[in-house]
Short mmCIF file of N, CA, C and O and ligand atoms in Angstrom, two decimals:
data_model
loop_
_atom_site.label_atom_id
_atom_site.label_comp_id
_atom_site.label_asym_id
_atom_site.label_seq_id
_atom_site.Cartn_x
_atom_site.Cartn_y
_atom_site.Cartn_z
N UNK A 1 132.95 51.64 90.68
CA UNK A 1 133.90 52.38 90.08
C UNK A 1 133.16 52.56 88.29
O UNK A 1 133.06 51.31 88.62
N UNK A 2 133.13 53.88 87.99
CA UNK A 2 133.11 53.60 86.63
C UNK A 2 134.45 54.59 86.04
O UNK A 2 133.52 56.16 85.86
N UNK A 3 135.67 53.93 85.50
CA UNK A 3 136.39 55.12 85.14
C UNK A 3 136.66 55.02 83.91
O UNK A 3 137.63 53.91 83.66
N UNK A 4 136.76 55.25 82.54
CA UNK A 4 137.52 54.79 81.50
C UNK A 4 139.00 55.68 81.20
O UNK A 4 138.62 57.49 81.63
N UNK A 5 139.83 55.84 81.44
CA UNK A 5 140.93 56.70 80.88
C UNK A 5 141.02 56.87 79.97
O UNK A 5 140.56 56.38 78.89
N UNK A 6 140.91 58.10 79.79
CA UNK A 6 141.43 58.81 78.43
C UNK A 6 142.66 57.88 77.30
O UNK A 6 141.55 58.28 76.03
N UNK A 7 143.15 57.63 77.81
CA UNK A 7 143.99 57.51 77.38
C UNK A 7 143.48 55.77 75.79
O UNK A 7 143.94 55.63 75.59
N UNK A 8 142.65 55.20 76.87
CA UNK A 8 142.08 53.63 76.01
C UNK A 8 141.07 54.47 75.62
O UNK A 8 140.80 53.06 74.42
N UNK A 9 141.10 55.89 75.81
CA UNK A 9 139.25 55.92 74.67
C UNK A 9 140.43 55.89 73.31
O UNK A 9 141.88 55.82 72.26
N UNK A 10 139.58 55.77 71.48
CA UNK A 10 139.66 55.41 70.35
C UNK A 10 139.32 55.98 69.30
O UNK A 10 138.05 56.76 69.48
N UNK A 11 139.55 55.70 68.42
CA UNK A 11 138.20 56.68 67.53
C UNK A 11 137.67 56.12 66.84
O UNK A 11 136.37 55.94 66.13
N UNK A 12 137.45 54.19 67.71
CA UNK A 12 136.57 53.93 67.56
C UNK A 12 135.21 53.21 69.05
O UNK A 12 135.68 54.16 70.03
N UNK A 13 133.84 54.61 68.68
CA UNK A 13 133.11 54.52 69.50
C UNK A 13 133.53 53.15 70.55
O UNK A 13 132.94 52.19 70.12
N UNK A 14 133.80 53.29 72.69
CA UNK A 14 133.59 52.41 73.04
C UNK A 14 131.96 52.66 73.39
O UNK A 14 132.11 53.66 74.42
N UNK A 15 131.52 52.13 74.43
CA UNK A 15 130.36 52.13 75.16
C UNK A 15 130.39 52.51 76.49
O UNK A 15 131.22 51.60 77.08
N UNK A 16 129.06 52.66 77.01
CA UNK A 16 129.49 53.01 78.63
C UNK A 16 128.47 52.49 79.04
O UNK A 16 127.21 53.72 78.14
N UNK A 17 128.60 53.39 80.42
CA UNK A 17 127.51 51.76 80.97
C UNK A 17 126.67 53.20 82.14
O UNK A 17 128.32 53.04 82.93
N UNK A 18 125.71 53.88 82.88
CA UNK A 18 125.95 54.28 84.32
C UNK A 18 124.54 54.35 84.56
O UNK A 18 123.50 54.26 84.33
N UNK A 19 124.54 54.13 86.49
CA UNK A 19 123.55 54.16 86.53
C UNK A 19 122.80 54.98 88.09
O UNK A 19 123.65 54.98 88.98
N UNK A 20 122.07 55.02 88.01
CA UNK A 20 121.96 56.12 89.87
C UNK A 20 120.25 56.19 90.06
O UNK A 20 119.47 56.32 89.12
N UNK A 21 119.91 56.02 90.57
CA UNK A 21 118.68 55.45 91.83
C UNK A 21 118.36 54.84 90.15
O UNK A 21 118.51 53.93 90.05
N UNK A 22 116.34 55.55 89.51
CA UNK A 22 116.27 54.96 88.82
C UNK A 22 116.41 55.14 87.08
O UNK A 22 116.07 54.99 85.67
N UNK A 23 117.18 55.93 87.41
CA UNK A 23 118.12 56.46 85.93
C UNK A 23 118.54 55.61 85.09
O UNK A 23 119.79 55.12 86.06
N UNK A 24 119.68 56.00 84.24
CA UNK A 24 120.21 54.76 83.07
C UNK A 24 120.84 55.84 82.08
O UNK A 24 119.90 56.79 81.35
N UNK A 25 122.35 56.07 82.56
CA UNK A 25 123.23 56.91 81.15
C UNK A 25 124.11 55.54 79.99
O UNK A 25 124.59 55.13 80.74
N UNK A 26 123.66 55.22 79.20
CA UNK A 26 124.24 54.47 77.54
C UNK A 26 124.21 55.66 77.28
O UNK A 26 123.15 56.68 76.84
N UNK A 27 126.17 56.02 75.93
CA UNK A 27 126.44 56.21 75.71
C UNK A 27 127.19 55.20 75.13
O UNK A 27 127.79 54.37 75.57
N UNK A 28 127.78 55.74 73.76
CA UNK A 28 130.14 55.82 73.51
C UNK A 28 130.75 57.53 74.00
O UNK A 28 130.04 58.84 73.27
N UNK A 29 132.12 56.32 74.26
CA UNK A 29 132.83 57.78 73.65
C UNK A 29 134.32 57.13 72.92
O UNK A 29 134.19 56.58 72.64
N UNK A 30 133.92 58.56 72.15
CA UNK A 30 135.29 58.68 70.13
C UNK A 30 136.35 59.77 71.37
O UNK A 30 135.74 60.52 71.39
N UNK A 31 136.60 59.16 70.79
CA UNK A 31 137.98 60.17 71.01
C UNK A 31 138.44 61.67 69.68
O UNK A 31 138.63 60.29 67.92
N UNK A 32 138.25 62.04 69.31
CA UNK A 32 138.62 63.10 68.17
C UNK A 32 139.15 64.26 68.01
O UNK A 32 140.24 62.84 66.88
N UNK A 33 139.93 64.44 68.30
CA UNK A 33 141.73 64.98 68.84
C UNK A 33 142.43 65.35 69.68
O UNK A 33 142.75 65.69 70.38
N UNK A 34 143.82 64.82 69.67
CA UNK A 34 144.26 65.39 70.48
C UNK A 34 144.45 64.87 72.39
O UNK A 34 143.76 63.89 71.81
N UNK A 35 143.26 65.90 73.11
CA UNK A 35 142.62 66.08 73.82
C UNK A 35 141.46 65.89 74.04
O UNK A 35 140.98 66.74 75.29
N UNK A 36 140.50 66.06 72.81
CA UNK A 36 139.44 66.23 73.19
C UNK A 36 138.17 64.75 73.03
O UNK A 36 138.88 64.32 72.02
N UNK A 37 137.50 64.61 73.22
CA UNK A 37 136.59 63.22 72.18
C UNK A 37 135.33 63.55 73.07
O UNK A 37 134.88 64.84 73.38
N UNK A 38 134.10 63.49 72.49
CA UNK A 38 133.33 63.76 72.32
C UNK A 38 132.57 62.10 72.84
O UNK A 38 132.31 61.01 72.86
N UNK A 39 131.75 63.03 73.62
CA UNK A 39 130.55 62.01 74.29
C UNK A 39 128.88 61.59 73.94
O UNK A 39 128.18 62.97 74.02
N UNK A 40 128.26 60.37 73.51
CA UNK A 40 126.92 61.00 72.11
C UNK A 40 125.95 59.78 73.74
O UNK A 40 126.62 58.72 74.01
N UNK A 41 125.84 60.74 74.29
CA UNK A 41 124.01 59.74 75.99
C UNK A 41 122.72 59.98 74.97
O UNK A 41 122.32 60.91 75.12
N UNK A 42 122.17 58.68 76.48
CA UNK A 42 120.57 59.19 76.22
C UNK A 42 120.66 58.08 77.69
O UNK A 42 121.72 57.66 78.66
N UNK A 43 120.72 59.68 79.18
CA UNK A 43 119.58 59.57 80.10
C UNK A 43 118.01 58.75 79.83
O UNK A 43 117.15 59.63 79.55
N UNK A 44 117.82 57.58 80.43
CA UNK A 44 116.39 57.17 80.21
C UNK A 44 115.97 56.71 82.02
O UNK A 44 117.15 57.12 82.61
N UNK A 45 114.91 56.34 82.35
CA UNK A 45 114.55 56.32 83.60
C UNK A 45 113.95 56.82 84.54
O UNK A 45 112.49 57.78 83.53
N UNK A 46 114.11 57.19 84.92
CA UNK A 46 113.34 58.39 86.46
C UNK A 46 114.29 58.63 88.02
O UNK A 46 115.14 58.44 87.82
N UNK A 47 113.09 59.74 87.80
CA UNK A 47 113.97 60.34 89.01
C UNK A 47 112.81 61.21 89.93
O UNK A 47 111.81 61.93 88.70
N UNK A 48 113.25 61.30 91.25
CA UNK A 48 111.91 61.60 90.89
C UNK A 48 112.53 63.16 92.19
O UNK A 48 113.60 63.32 92.69
N UNK A 49 111.50 64.00 92.05
CA UNK A 49 112.13 65.73 91.92
C UNK A 49 111.06 66.21 92.42
O UNK A 49 109.66 65.86 92.45
N UNK A 50 110.71 67.18 93.90
CA UNK A 50 110.12 68.17 94.49
C UNK A 50 109.38 69.27 93.17
O UNK A 50 110.34 69.75 92.66
N UNK A 51 108.24 69.35 92.61
CA UNK A 51 107.67 69.82 91.74
C UNK A 51 107.84 71.67 92.61
O UNK A 51 107.52 72.09 93.53
N UNK A 52 107.83 72.17 91.71
CA UNK A 52 108.62 73.72 91.85
C UNK A 52 107.46 74.57 92.31
O UNK A 52 107.69 75.36 92.78
N UNK A 53 106.23 74.11 92.44
CA UNK A 53 104.73 74.81 92.21
C UNK A 53 104.78 73.96 94.38
O UNK A 53 104.23 75.11 94.93
N UNK A 54 104.01 73.21 94.32
CA UNK A 54 103.76 72.66 95.58
C UNK A 54 104.11 71.68 96.13
O UNK A 54 104.13 71.24 97.71
N UNK A 55 106.08 71.63 95.84
CA UNK A 55 107.00 70.53 96.47
C UNK A 55 107.14 69.59 96.98
O UNK A 55 107.42 69.13 97.45
N UNK A 56 105.71 68.47 96.24
CA UNK A 56 105.31 67.08 96.49
C UNK A 56 106.05 66.50 95.77
O UNK A 56 106.68 67.09 94.66
N UNK A 57 107.16 65.73 95.84
CA UNK A 57 108.48 65.63 95.26
C UNK A 57 107.27 64.04 94.20
O UNK A 57 106.29 62.86 94.37
N UNK A 58 107.30 63.83 92.90
CA UNK A 58 106.49 63.01 92.22
C UNK A 58 107.89 62.56 91.30
O UNK A 58 109.09 62.79 91.17
N UNK A 59 107.51 60.67 90.13
CA UNK A 59 108.63 60.09 89.76
C UNK A 59 108.81 61.40 88.31
O UNK A 59 107.29 61.73 87.37
N UNK A 60 109.92 61.16 87.65
CA UNK A 60 109.60 62.49 86.90
C UNK A 60 110.57 61.65 85.63
O UNK A 60 111.51 60.80 85.71
N UNK A 61 109.82 61.57 84.33
CA UNK A 61 110.65 60.59 83.66
C UNK A 61 111.17 60.59 82.70
O UNK A 61 111.44 61.66 81.73
N UNK A 62 113.02 60.28 82.91
CA UNK A 62 113.84 60.89 81.91
C UNK A 62 113.92 60.65 80.38
O UNK A 62 113.71 59.39 79.91
N UNK A 63 113.78 61.24 79.28
CA UNK A 63 114.19 60.70 77.88
C UNK A 63 115.30 62.39 77.35
O UNK A 63 114.79 62.99 76.33
N UNK A 64 116.35 62.32 77.78
CA UNK A 64 117.52 62.86 77.39
C UNK A 64 118.84 62.71 76.71
O UNK A 64 118.77 62.04 76.73
N UNK A 65 118.70 63.39 75.75
CA UNK A 65 120.16 63.31 74.73
C UNK A 65 121.04 64.19 75.05
O UNK A 65 120.49 65.42 75.27
N UNK A 66 121.94 63.88 75.30
CA UNK A 66 123.25 64.12 75.92
C UNK A 66 124.54 64.16 74.66
O UNK A 66 125.03 63.20 74.11
N UNK A 67 124.72 65.35 74.58
CA UNK A 67 125.77 66.06 73.82
C UNK A 67 126.90 66.87 74.56
O UNK A 67 126.12 67.61 74.68
N UNK A 68 128.28 66.31 75.19
CA UNK A 68 129.42 67.32 75.05
C UNK A 68 130.47 66.61 74.75
O UNK A 68 131.04 65.39 74.37
N UNK A 69 131.54 67.64 74.76
CA UNK A 69 133.10 66.56 74.43
C UNK A 69 133.99 66.55 76.00
O UNK A 69 133.65 67.46 77.15
N UNK A 70 134.78 65.94 75.91
CA UNK A 70 135.76 65.77 76.84
C UNK A 70 136.53 66.48 77.02
O UNK A 70 137.76 65.79 75.33
N UNK A 71 137.78 67.71 77.84
CA UNK A 71 139.03 67.77 77.47
C UNK A 71 140.24 66.56 78.77
O UNK A 71 139.29 66.90 79.35
N UNK A 72 141.14 66.23 77.41
CA UNK A 72 141.68 65.82 79.46
C UNK A 72 143.48 67.31 79.59
O UNK A 72 143.90 67.55 78.48
N UNK A 73 142.26 68.47 80.00
CA UNK A 73 142.98 68.70 80.77
C UNK A 73 142.81 70.17 80.42
O UNK A 73 141.52 70.63 80.13
N UNK A 74 143.20 71.92 79.80
CA UNK A 74 142.56 73.11 79.04
C UNK A 74 142.82 72.90 77.62
O UNK A 74 143.77 72.14 76.65
N UNK A 75 141.76 73.36 77.47
CA UNK A 75 141.23 73.78 75.94
C UNK A 75 141.74 74.82 75.07
O UNK A 75 141.67 75.94 76.35
N UNK A 76 141.89 75.49 74.49
CA UNK A 76 142.95 76.40 74.29
C UNK A 76 142.12 76.68 73.22
O UNK A 76 141.87 78.68 72.90
N UNK A 77 141.37 76.38 72.46
CA UNK A 77 140.83 76.33 71.32
C UNK A 77 139.54 76.25 71.12
O UNK A 77 139.42 74.65 71.50
N UNK A 78 137.99 77.53 71.33
CA UNK A 78 137.29 76.42 71.22
C UNK A 78 136.25 77.08 70.03
O UNK A 78 135.10 77.70 70.10
N UNK A 79 136.53 75.84 69.03
CA UNK A 79 135.63 75.87 67.46
C UNK A 79 134.76 75.48 67.40
O UNK A 79 134.21 75.36 66.52
N UNK A 80 134.33 74.70 68.62
CA UNK A 80 133.13 73.58 68.53
C UNK A 80 131.72 74.29 68.95
O UNK A 80 132.03 75.30 70.05
N UNK A 81 130.65 73.24 68.69
CA UNK A 81 129.91 74.42 69.45
C UNK A 81 128.92 74.20 70.88
O UNK A 81 128.04 74.08 71.44
N UNK A 82 129.53 72.28 70.82
CA UNK A 82 129.26 71.54 72.18
C UNK A 82 129.69 71.81 72.81
O UNK A 82 131.23 72.69 73.75
N UNK A 83 129.21 72.03 74.28
CA UNK A 83 129.87 72.73 75.70
C UNK A 83 131.11 70.97 76.20
O UNK A 83 131.07 69.86 75.19
N UNK A 84 132.13 71.81 76.11
CA UNK A 84 133.23 70.54 76.61
C UNK A 84 133.40 70.58 78.46
O UNK A 84 133.42 71.77 78.98
N UNK A 85 133.33 69.59 78.84
CA UNK A 85 133.74 69.30 80.49
C UNK A 85 135.56 68.82 80.63
O UNK A 85 135.95 67.47 79.56
N UNK A 86 135.60 69.00 81.44
CA UNK A 86 137.47 68.78 81.48
C UNK A 86 137.92 68.13 82.77
O UNK A 86 136.95 67.79 83.28
N UNK A 87 138.22 66.50 82.58
CA UNK A 87 138.43 66.53 83.23
C UNK A 87 139.22 65.83 83.73
O UNK A 87 139.99 66.41 83.55
N UNK A 88 139.05 65.44 84.81
CA UNK A 88 140.69 65.67 86.41
C UNK A 88 141.71 63.98 86.07
O UNK A 88 140.73 63.53 85.89
N UNK A 89 142.96 64.39 85.73
CA UNK A 89 143.13 63.05 86.83
C UNK A 89 143.91 61.74 85.10
O UNK A 89 143.77 60.76 84.84
N UNK A 90 143.20 62.64 83.86
CA UNK A 90 143.03 61.87 83.15
C UNK A 90 142.28 61.13 82.53
O UNK A 90 142.35 59.93 81.47
N UNK A 91 141.39 60.62 83.99
CA UNK A 91 139.64 59.55 83.81
C UNK A 91 138.80 60.47 83.51
O UNK A 91 138.07 62.27 84.13
N UNK A 92 137.90 59.03 82.47
CA UNK A 92 137.04 59.95 82.81
C UNK A 92 136.08 58.83 83.92
O UNK A 92 136.15 58.09 83.48
N UNK A 93 134.32 59.98 85.15
CA UNK A 93 134.64 59.22 85.56
C UNK A 93 133.11 60.35 85.69
O UNK A 93 132.50 60.49 85.85
N UNK A 94 132.57 58.31 85.12
CA UNK A 94 130.90 58.30 84.16
C UNK A 94 130.25 58.10 85.84
O UNK A 94 129.48 59.19 84.92
N UNK A 95 130.30 58.20 86.75
CA UNK A 95 129.18 58.35 87.99
C UNK A 95 129.54 59.70 87.96
O UNK A 95 128.35 60.01 88.35
N UNK A 96 130.45 59.99 88.07
CA UNK A 96 130.55 61.96 88.88
C UNK A 96 129.81 62.90 87.70
O UNK A 96 128.94 63.29 87.94
N UNK A 97 130.45 62.11 86.02
CA UNK A 97 129.73 62.64 84.81
C UNK A 97 127.56 62.72 85.22
O UNK A 97 126.97 63.78 84.71
N UNK A 98 127.68 61.60 85.34
CA UNK A 98 126.39 61.45 85.27
C UNK A 98 125.22 61.71 86.91
O UNK A 98 124.69 62.92 86.31
N UNK A 99 126.34 61.65 87.32
CA UNK A 99 125.65 62.09 88.64
C UNK A 99 125.81 64.72 87.87
O UNK A 99 124.68 64.25 88.11
N UNK A 100 126.26 64.71 87.89
CA UNK A 100 126.56 66.13 87.02
C UNK A 100 125.26 66.28 86.36
O UNK A 100 124.39 67.51 86.39
N UNK A 101 125.18 65.58 85.11
CA UNK A 101 124.33 65.74 84.50
C UNK A 101 122.15 65.67 84.76
O UNK A 101 121.55 66.45 84.29
N UNK A 102 122.39 64.95 86.12
CA UNK A 102 120.88 65.23 87.16
C UNK A 102 120.82 65.80 87.83
O UNK A 102 120.23 66.55 87.72
N UNK A 103 121.93 66.50 87.86
CA UNK A 103 121.87 67.86 88.80
C UNK A 103 121.27 68.88 87.75
O UNK A 103 120.53 69.47 88.28
N UNK A 104 122.40 68.92 86.66
CA UNK A 104 121.83 70.20 86.11
C UNK A 104 119.70 69.69 84.88
O UNK A 104 119.30 70.69 84.97
N UNK A 105 119.77 68.56 84.94
CA UNK A 105 118.51 68.26 84.63
C UNK A 105 117.70 69.08 86.07
O UNK A 105 116.44 69.75 86.13
N UNK A 106 117.34 68.27 86.93
CA UNK A 106 117.11 68.96 88.94
C UNK A 106 117.07 70.05 89.05
O UNK A 106 116.18 71.22 89.44
N UNK A 107 118.15 71.24 88.71
CA UNK A 107 118.15 72.37 88.46
C UNK A 107 117.04 73.07 87.33
O UNK A 107 116.55 74.07 87.28
N UNK A 108 116.45 72.38 86.30
CA UNK A 108 115.11 72.83 86.13
C UNK A 108 114.26 72.53 86.93
O UNK A 108 113.97 72.59 87.64
N UNK A 109 113.30 73.95 85.01
CA UNK A 109 111.68 74.08 86.13
C UNK A 109 110.78 72.71 85.46
O UNK A 109 110.85 72.65 84.77
N UNK A 110 109.99 72.71 86.41
CA UNK A 110 109.36 71.61 87.61
C UNK A 110 108.27 71.32 87.71
O UNK A 110 108.30 71.48 89.43
N UNK A 111 107.19 70.65 87.60
CA UNK A 111 105.65 70.82 87.63
C UNK A 111 105.16 69.36 87.51
O UNK A 111 104.81 68.64 87.13
N UNK A 112 104.44 69.06 89.47
CA UNK A 112 104.14 67.79 89.15
C UNK A 112 102.52 67.93 88.44
O UNK A 112 102.30 68.90 87.60
N UNK A 113 101.87 66.53 88.17
CA UNK A 113 101.13 66.66 86.94
C UNK A 113 99.54 67.44 87.82
O UNK A 113 98.63 67.95 87.10
N UNK A 114 99.75 67.79 88.89
CA UNK A 114 98.80 68.26 89.39
C UNK A 114 98.36 69.04 89.94
O UNK A 114 97.14 70.62 88.81
N UNK A 115 99.94 70.35 89.15
CA UNK A 115 99.79 71.22 88.98
C UNK A 115 100.09 72.13 87.51
O UNK A 115 99.86 72.29 86.94
N UNK A 116 100.66 71.02 86.40
CA UNK A 116 100.30 71.21 85.44
C UNK A 116 98.61 71.60 84.24
O UNK A 116 98.94 72.58 83.91
N UNK A 117 97.95 72.06 85.13
CA UNK A 117 96.56 71.52 84.10
C UNK A 117 95.84 70.23 84.19
O UNK A 117 96.44 68.59 83.64
N UNK A 118 94.73 69.83 82.51
CA UNK A 118 93.56 69.73 83.03
C UNK A 118 94.60 68.40 81.43
O UNK A 118 93.94 67.41 81.31
N UNK A 119 95.15 69.22 80.80
CA UNK A 119 95.87 69.20 79.84
C UNK A 119 96.78 68.11 79.39
O UNK A 119 96.26 66.75 79.46
N UNK A 120 97.43 68.05 80.67
CA UNK A 120 98.69 67.26 81.23
C UNK A 120 97.85 65.88 81.60
O UNK A 120 97.92 64.31 81.19
N UNK A 121 97.29 66.15 82.09
CA UNK A 121 96.67 65.15 82.90
C UNK A 121 95.48 63.92 82.03
O UNK A 121 95.44 62.55 82.96
N UNK A 122 95.21 64.31 80.63
CA UNK A 122 94.32 63.31 80.06
C UNK A 122 95.53 62.85 80.33
O UNK A 122 94.63 61.22 79.10
N UNK A 123 96.60 62.69 79.45
CA UNK A 123 97.73 62.30 78.94
C UNK A 123 97.25 60.43 79.72
O UNK A 123 98.23 60.35 79.51
N UNK A 124 97.03 60.83 81.39
CA UNK A 124 97.44 60.37 82.26
C UNK A 124 96.33 59.19 82.06
O UNK A 124 95.43 58.74 81.90
ZN1 ZN B 201 102.74 69.90 91.93
#
């Protein structure tokens, strides 16, 4: 369990860490106002995903900057540019958040180095 109760958040950023397979999610959560908090983090490490062209599973190195708001309950006004994630039961479940971030990354288009052509292969 990797859970932070919303009411424990403060205007001082709270550090968090979540791990899943070979990937690491590090960052901070800070209370912004009322029922809104902001999460800033980075996802590093690697995941194994199938190539969209040849379907062969390959290692994808992760280097993602993640930033979004967390809302404890319903948000009536959205004057923010960032995405808002509504949390359940007034707790922030970091493992679940990380899982959905990884699913989001996996849903992007990816192809392995063999399918990417010769220009990228020279970098390996
Ligand atoms: Zn491929």
